[in-house]
Amino acid sequence: MEKLYFSFIIPVYNRPEEIKELLESFKHLEGDYNYEIVIVEDGSSITSEDIIKSFSAHLSISYFYKENSGPGDSRNFGMRHAKGNYFIILDSDVILPSNYLIEVKKFLSNTYYDCFGGPDAAHPSFSNLQKAINFAMTSFITTGGIRGGKKQVKDFQPRSFNMGLSKKAFLETGGFGKIHPGEDPDLSLRLLKLGFKTTLIENAFVYHKRRISWSKFYKQVNKFGMVRPILNQWHPKSKSLIYWFPAMFTLGFIIAVGLGMFNMLLPLYFYGFYFVMAFILALINSRSLIVAILSLVAILVQFFGYGYGFIRSTFNIVILGKQPENAFPQLFFR
């Protein structure tokens, strides 16, 4: 294995303050490693150029401005212009812990993979809403803990908020596709088809500071739900019953409420037990009563949003046989 030289690839769209926080965390990275930072401004009207210039004396940064074409294409652009032989792809709304690069380098030096993903966590400075949504997105009781750092994950599908990719793997796959969201699991599945192995580096986590409100969170998870049947069509071997869980949860909850109106309460008791367990876990995790309560709301929004998107997409793609680009043009960059 050749000596690793990392290029951090970061697309940004109208978020200079996020870039400022992220670059500040780069200044505190531990370990004597050479790396570069490649920032790709994806057609922003509010650019990060001045912020980036203020860090140029402390960090090795390359800055590119291009017309808006989506985060996947912007990451590909950044990788084509990067000098390194291993790319680490980050979202602009993450913050790196000081030991991040130490954990990545240690893992890849001992067990090399051409693609890895890392989990996300909530920083103590995050708002109660951000902490609640982070719990809903990462807890074992909601997503199986995959995003939050589950130890054993077969054929792990990294997410591009925290993802590593070798230059060799990038060149052989052509990088990310035009779909968004979903461009990261699509790339992961294409890598697996080509014989590359993917893995989770459990200790290489980032603080994911989602720019979020309830409406934005619903829109995000709804799109996640719409994308999954498309990915299942493109990659049939990736199909799994687990992707039906939010939809079945949603339908079951509606049925349980309906039955409850006729004094048939047993189904509601099952849901009540689930939410009690989720509340306890969120309370232990956050040590905040407010965050624990908001976490229950976040779980409902997540399951209903994803479930509705999944059912709607399945009906259009599988039942009606529509082409994904025609059925959901909002999910594709041209």
XYZ file of C-alpha atoms in Angstrom:
334
model
C 0.000 0.000 0.000
C 1.377 3.383 -0.975
C 1.717 6.110 1.612
C -1.630 7.744 2.266
C -2.061 11.392 1.390
C -5.510 12.672 2.282
C -7.575 15.223 0.408
C -10.656 16.460 2.255
C -13.430 17.178 -0.265
C -16.098 19.605 0.945
C -18.934 20.948 -1.232
C -20.682 24.035 0.077
C -23.784 25.944 -0.921
C -24.546 29.306 0.699
C -23.090 28.288 4.069
C -19.990 30.391 4.878
C -20.564 30.211 8.651
C -20.626 26.413 8.544
C -17.345 26.374 6.643
C -15.857 28.687 9.255
C -16.748 26.262 12.075
C -15.466 23.270 10.113
C -12.158 24.921 9.211
C -11.708 25.999 12.810
C -11.960 22.330 13.824
C -9.260 21.464 11.248
C -6.867 23.766 13.111
C -7.210 21.543 16.182
C -6.628 18.185 14.482
C -4.051 16.085 16.318
C -1.277 14.140 14.614
C 1.543 15.193 12.315
C -0.127 14.351 8.996
C 0.049 16.029 5.616
C -3.331 16.696 4.055
C -5.106 19.215 1.872
C -8.604 20.663 1.952
C -10.531 21.084 -1.305
C -13.617 23.281 -1.030
C -16.037 23.384 -3.956
C -18.515 26.248 -3.987
C -21.566 24.844 -5.783
C -22.993 27.979 -7.405
C -23.517 29.819 -4.109
C -24.877 33.350 -4.111
C -23.366 33.819 -0.631
C -19.820 32.565 -1.064
C -17.284 31.304 1.457
C -14.276 32.793 -0.334
C -13.456 35.467 2.282
C -13.819 32.979 5.127
C -11.493 30.538 3.366
C -8.885 33.226 2.728
C -8.761 33.948 6.448
C -7.639 30.335 7.068
C -5.209 30.042 4.153
C -2.189 30.950 6.315
C -2.923 28.046 8.692
C -4.331 25.336 6.404
C -3.577 23.979 2.933
C -6.800 24.888 1.120
C -7.792 24.867 -2.545
C -10.962 26.767 -3.396
C -13.072 26.322 -6.526
C -16.255 28.030 -7.638
C -18.519 26.321 -10.188
C -22.092 26.505 -11.439
C -24.680 24.703 -9.331
C -24.891 21.012 -10.251
C -25.575 19.319 -6.923
C -23.399 17.908 -4.146
C -22.526 14.651 -5.912
C -21.151 16.356 -9.001
C -19.359 18.912 -6.811
C -17.631 16.117 -4.895
C -16.570 14.549 -8.190
C -15.229 17.940 -9.294
C -13.255 18.243 -6.077
C -11.786 14.739 -6.381
C -10.720 15.398 -9.973
C -8.809 18.477 -8.804
C -7.381 16.953 -5.612
C -3.720 16.019 -5.186
C -4.174 13.182 -2.714
C -4.537 9.453 -3.262
C -7.291 9.074 -0.665
C -10.307 11.355 -0.414
C -12.295 12.113 2.732
C -15.666 13.609 1.878
C -17.416 15.809 4.415
C -20.581 17.880 4.486
C -20.148 21.548 5.279
C -22.293 21.208 8.415
C -19.951 18.893 10.318
C -17.280 19.583 12.931
C -14.260 17.300 13.313
C -13.158 16.004 16.719
C -9.457 16.538 17.303
C -8.551 12.826 16.997
C -10.448 12.245 13.726
C -7.466 11.851 11.403
C -5.561 9.757 13.942
C -8.417 7.232 14.000
C -8.717 7.112 10.200
C -4.987 6.716 9.618
C -4.626 4.050 12.327
C -7.511 1.997 10.950
C -6.482 2.174 7.287
C -2.842 1.442 8.111
C -3.846 -1.757 9.928
C -6.729 -2.867 7.678
C -6.911 -1.074 4.348
C -10.257 -0.452 2.659
C -10.930 1.538 -0.498
C -14.065 3.018 1.034
C -15.141 3.751 4.583
C -17.858 5.571 6.430
C -17.913 7.093 9.876
C -20.787 7.770 12.284
C -22.169 11.121 13.378
C -22.726 12.425 16.878
C -24.225 15.434 18.631
C -21.861 18.043 20.051
C -22.711 19.410 23.525
C -23.168 22.871 21.982
C -25.966 21.705 19.676
C -29.531 22.890 20.230
C -32.114 20.624 21.866
C -33.782 20.118 18.494
C -30.496 19.134 16.847
C -29.773 16.667 19.662
C -33.259 15.155 19.388
C -32.991 14.714 15.635
C -29.507 13.269 16.018
C -30.932 10.677 18.430
C -33.699 9.771 16.000
C -31.199 9.408 13.151
C -28.559 7.409 15.023
C -30.173 5.366 17.798
C -30.344 1.587 17.649
C -34.063 1.741 18.453
C -34.797 3.766 15.280
C -32.209 3.054 12.563
C -30.479 0.013 14.002
C -27.586 2.235 15.050
C -25.952 2.125 11.617
C -25.439 5.878 11.367
C -24.512 6.080 15.033
C -21.731 3.515 14.988
C -23.034 -0.039 15.039
C -19.984 -2.278 15.280
C -20.883 -5.111 12.916
C -22.350 -3.979 9.620
C -22.113 -6.213 6.560
C -21.497 -4.352 3.298
C -21.775 -1.013 5.068
C -23.110 1.823 2.916
C -21.194 4.979 3.934
C -22.910 8.360 3.923
C -21.221 11.320 2.283
C -21.327 13.569 5.334
C -18.368 11.439 6.533
C -16.986 9.131 3.874
C -13.570 7.989 2.645
C -12.818 6.897 -0.910
C -9.532 5.914 -2.528
C -8.485 7.572 -5.767
C -8.471 4.140 -7.415
C -12.088 3.504 -6.388
C -13.115 6.955 -7.603
C -11.532 6.455 -11.017
C -13.082 2.996 -11.518
C -16.606 4.077 -10.515
C -16.648 7.628 -11.867
C -17.747 8.821 -8.441
C -21.206 10.007 -7.447
C -24.280 9.944 -9.683
C -26.879 12.630 -10.308
C -29.474 11.453 -7.799
C -29.786 13.387 -4.519
C -30.216 12.280 -1.851
C -29.117 8.685 -2.377
C -25.925 9.374 -4.289
C -23.809 7.928 -1.478
C -25.492 4.486 -1.078
C -25.652 4.270 -4.886
C -21.875 4.746 -5.053
C -21.339 2.262 -2.215
C -23.406 -0.382 -3.989
C -21.562 0.173 -7.274
C -18.269 -0.212 -5.399
C -19.417 -3.546 -3.978
C -20.385 -4.756 -7.462
C -16.858 -3.972 -8.655
C -15.314 -5.982 -5.831
C -14.302 -3.115 -3.554
C -14.991 -3.570 0.141
C -16.613 -0.939 2.321
C -16.412 -0.625 6.075
C -17.388 1.451 9.080
C -14.646 3.104 11.127
C -16.517 3.329 14.384
C -14.164 5.805 16.067
C -13.933 8.181 13.094
C -17.077 10.096 13.996
C -17.979 13.694 13.230
C -20.298 16.130 14.945
C -23.099 16.605 12.429
C -24.648 20.014 12.997
C -27.735 19.670 10.849
C -29.260 22.997 9.754
C -32.659 21.757 10.673
C -36.247 22.585 11.569
C -39.173 20.195 11.819
C -40.280 21.039 8.269
C -36.771 20.610 6.861
C -36.318 17.360 8.751
C -39.589 15.982 7.370
C -38.587 16.999 3.837
C -35.199 15.341 4.253
C -36.463 11.987 5.532
C -39.324 12.012 3.018
C -36.749 12.214 0.227
C -34.756 9.403 1.847
C -37.899 7.279 1.657
C -38.532 8.168 -1.989
C -34.960 7.321 -2.959
C -34.773 3.836 -1.481
C -37.145 2.048 -3.948
C -35.157 3.658 -6.773
C -31.919 2.264 -5.334
C -33.580 -1.126 -4.895
C -34.520 -1.063 -8.579
C -30.995 -0.117 -9.653
C -29.378 -2.568 -7.221
C -31.799 -5.496 -6.680
C -29.428 -7.321 -4.326
C -29.670 -4.424 -1.883
C -33.364 -5.057 -1.181
C -34.165 -5.707 2.445
C -37.262 -5.917 4.604
C -35.690 -3.391 6.975
C -36.441 -0.599 4.482
C -40.154 -1.354 4.895
C -40.052 -0.831 8.654
C -40.892 2.931 8.730
C -43.800 2.395 6.314
C -45.155 -0.546 8.314
C -44.653 1.401 11.547
C -46.627 4.312 10.116
C -49.482 2.188 8.769
C -49.592 0.151 11.965
C -49.739 3.282 14.105
C -52.666 4.661 12.091
C -54.472 1.321 12.400
C -53.716 1.147 16.130
C -55.194 4.606 16.704
C -58.269 3.646 14.698
C -58.750 0.441 16.671
C -58.235 2.367 19.885
C -61.299 4.441 19.081
C -63.286 1.188 19.352
C -61.678 0.189 22.657
C -59.293 -2.291 20.988
C -56.226 -1.075 22.864
C -53.669 -3.887 22.581
C -51.922 -2.473 19.449
C -51.658 0.939 21.137
C -50.022 -0.724 24.155
C -47.271 -2.086 21.888
C -46.631 1.375 20.471
C -46.757 2.842 23.960
C -44.086 0.366 25.113
C -41.883 1.305 22.147
C -42.149 5.024 22.881
C -41.463 4.499 26.590
C -38.285 2.611 25.665
C -37.280 5.310 23.196
C -37.906 8.007 25.808
C -35.754 6.228 28.393
C -32.895 5.726 25.924
C -33.073 9.350 24.779
C -33.104 10.538 28.391
C -30.060 8.418 29.264
C -28.288 9.537 26.091
C -28.970 13.258 26.437
C -29.559 13.642 30.189
C -32.224 16.165 29.234
C -35.974 15.824 29.713
C -36.627 18.317 26.905
C -34.398 16.446 24.438
C -36.043 13.141 25.390
C -39.520 14.559 24.707
C -38.401 16.155 21.431
C -36.818 12.833 20.442
C -40.254 11.188 20.451
C -41.522 13.870 18.077
C -38.416 13.398 15.905
C -39.029 9.639 15.725
C -42.624 10.187 14.591
C -41.575 12.738 11.967
C -38.804 10.435 10.767
C -40.971 7.332 10.428
C -43.967 9.115 8.930
C -41.841 11.136 6.511
C -39.711 8.205 5.370
C -42.622 5.783 5.334
C -44.850 8.003 3.213
C -42.008 8.713 0.790
C -41.208 4.995 0.534
C -44.828 3.989 -0.121
C -45.331 6.785 -2.661
C -42.131 5.898 -4.515
C -42.863 2.164 -4.454
C -46.301 2.775 -5.930
C -44.942 4.944 -8.754
C -41.774 2.973 -9.537
C -42.832 -0.625 -8.872
C -46.614 -0.674 -9.379
C -47.016 1.945 -12.130
C -43.610 1.247 -13.688
C -42.651 4.901 -14.079
C -39.068 5.921 -14.747
C -37.571 7.458 -11.568
C -36.391 10.602 -13.393
C -39.918 11.220 -14.680
C -41.759 10.307 -11.476
C -39.490 12.324 -9.156
C -37.511 14.901 -11.135
C -36.765 16.795 -7.907
C -34.431 13.964 -6.900
C -32.143 14.359 -9.906
C -29.663 17.013 -10.969
C -29.352 17.490 -14.705
